[in-house]
């Protein structure tokens, strides 16, 4: 029997590679395991250890099965009716007393497209608030804003299957070994075996970087300088693709004028990448038959993240890479539905299908298709960190949260706790009690896991794929049921009268017709094998490769955007001499509210730690069993340390899955994308003295965990 016949086909709930898996149920309909789905798009049945244990979260004993409400400071079980009444009643009271914008919604990039769409719609039509944002604000928005400015769309342009055919692959700030363990390291290795030159621009090298690769240990926060210098050098060497620049782009003169002062020597002084290497790399990229540039959060989660990406795009355009099959510049999206999650209107400035909330035509189309008056659609609102800050000032008083966990993942956690403490009414929908819900929720509604619902997600490549439902939700209701029931209590049920994912998907297809992210030709059936948007009709094959003939701006041309080097707002100094940069461990996923509960994952990464270069550790007089004290302007953490000779000696790396990390980071934001600078925090490091008490500001009263009735 084929896997299609004996298993329910779906996709891994964690990262954006969306590895396809088959879920197996027993005769009684219980989930019992998972099998390989060899026909899965892109990854062909491969999974990493997180993916192979993902199903264990579904029947997990920690699952929330009944709603909780806070009484006398404690969360206690209650009925669904009571919890939904209180949840909706709290928002209604706040709206009556303080106005609709005193409620806010925080949503997430792990949700299916259908739920992301419903959350944006719920904020606008049920709560009628401007303030709805999502945790992709911590992730994809620098890449997104740069791509929108340069190309007019926010999606990877070239399919990842092309990586293995490239002659040069430049990977900027992506840890493929831990964050994209399936498919990408192998594609890079295949390219390497074919003779391709692999380039890694990163202050820390993962296992995927090998001998013979050009490994460039860049000084954190200086990516724009490197790419400005490369652009200038391509011109100096006479290697510009002048025909492409003339025919397919605008804005080159201003961009090159801003770049020219960056001689290889100046680049060296800022980035620590030496001048001969800058010259060599410029020539290599400009003369490659096929060149792919891949970038992830290293250069993007910076207070100048948008600038960094624009600087990379300018180089790519100058060399004629975008739109040339087998070449291009791709952002590597992170979360399960990091792509679809940023298309369907759960962002503060966005309406469904990539439409802008400020564009009168877009507003009119959406209002018409929703059957509401244009004036009833709120305008643009605040972003994630700004919403928390507004809570601290009591401008926002009610919060509906789904699929995010600010008490681990937001920057400057001590401040965040105080901000969220000031909220009057917090409703959290989550399958597991998160640290955020444990401390801040007034109502907790048990959420849905990936195996308990149907829906679509849009992969790292922009391919819309389908997730089938294997088992009924462990709690009585699914996330979609919860949204419908809350909407009913707020008097707008007719706009949310959906039970199944595919019903929502049909509304979305119609909604997207003619919009920037057109899904209208993607049927439920076609989504089985996956279809790349835009796909404007059922006979259209979809669009794996973007921009072959024209870019998405009205005139069809790409924009060079002139950029200057922007320094981090606070640099290292004598008090905080090291740069803390943060990221991932292979075994854990984001705030860990799912993976920390799975024994195989937890054994591999049981708790926080920091990595130091062995020379740095020697200078600090550390022995292997020592713990270190990390101090930043925001906070202090005590953690064990590990040596990593592949890390810059002036840089400390910490995986971010535990609170110890984000108590140190700052809430300084990129002015355009409003992403926090997670990858650059000046810190002091010292050995913890043997007799020193550990008064960390970690508060274990609010650990995520099972609740007893
Ligand atoms: N195991 C696991 N996999 C995941 C996730 C997870 O939580 N766990 N999360 C998923 C998500 S949501 C995302 S967004 C992706 C993230 O995927 P990545 O962005 O690849 O992962 P990070 O570990 O955040 O690492 C970013 C890289 O940037 C480097 N870096 C730091 N500062 C700089 C800098 O200034 N310049 C440059 N050029 N590089 C720098 C770091 O050393 C690191 O190698 O991973 C996805 N995959
Ligand atoms: N220092 C530092 N901080 C970072 C980063 C970094 O690199 N460094 N990376 C940032 C990045 S890239 C990201 S993407 C963010 C993400 O950060 P978070 O917002 O914390 O993401 P998750 O851990 O996925 O939180 C999601 C919550 O949603 C729940 N959940 C998952 N799926 C569903 C669902 O379908 N329905 C419901 N109801 N609940 C669901 C999970 O149980 C979990 O409690 O963290 C950011 N924070
Ligand atoms: S976590 Fe990512 S790489 Fe691992 S199985 Fe899931 S989708 Fe694939
Ligand atoms: Mo992310």
PDB file of C-alpha atoms in Angstrom, residues 30 136 290 293 429 509 562:
ATOM      1  CA  UNK A  30      -5.351   7.393  17.395  1.00  0.00           C
ATOM      2  CA  UNK A 136       7.254  37.340  11.761  1.00  0.00           C
ATOM      3  CA  UNK A 290      25.037  30.936 -12.282  1.00  0.00           C
ATOM      4  CA  UNK A 293      22.881  34.533  -2.941  1.00  0.00           C
ATOM      5  CA  UNK A 429      -4.852  30.359  22.330  1.00  0.00           C
ATOM      6  CA  UNK A 509      -8.676  32.288  -3.278  1.00  0.00           C
ATOM      7  CA  UNK A 562      20.767  53.883  -2.624  1.00  0.00           C
TER       8      UNK A 562
END
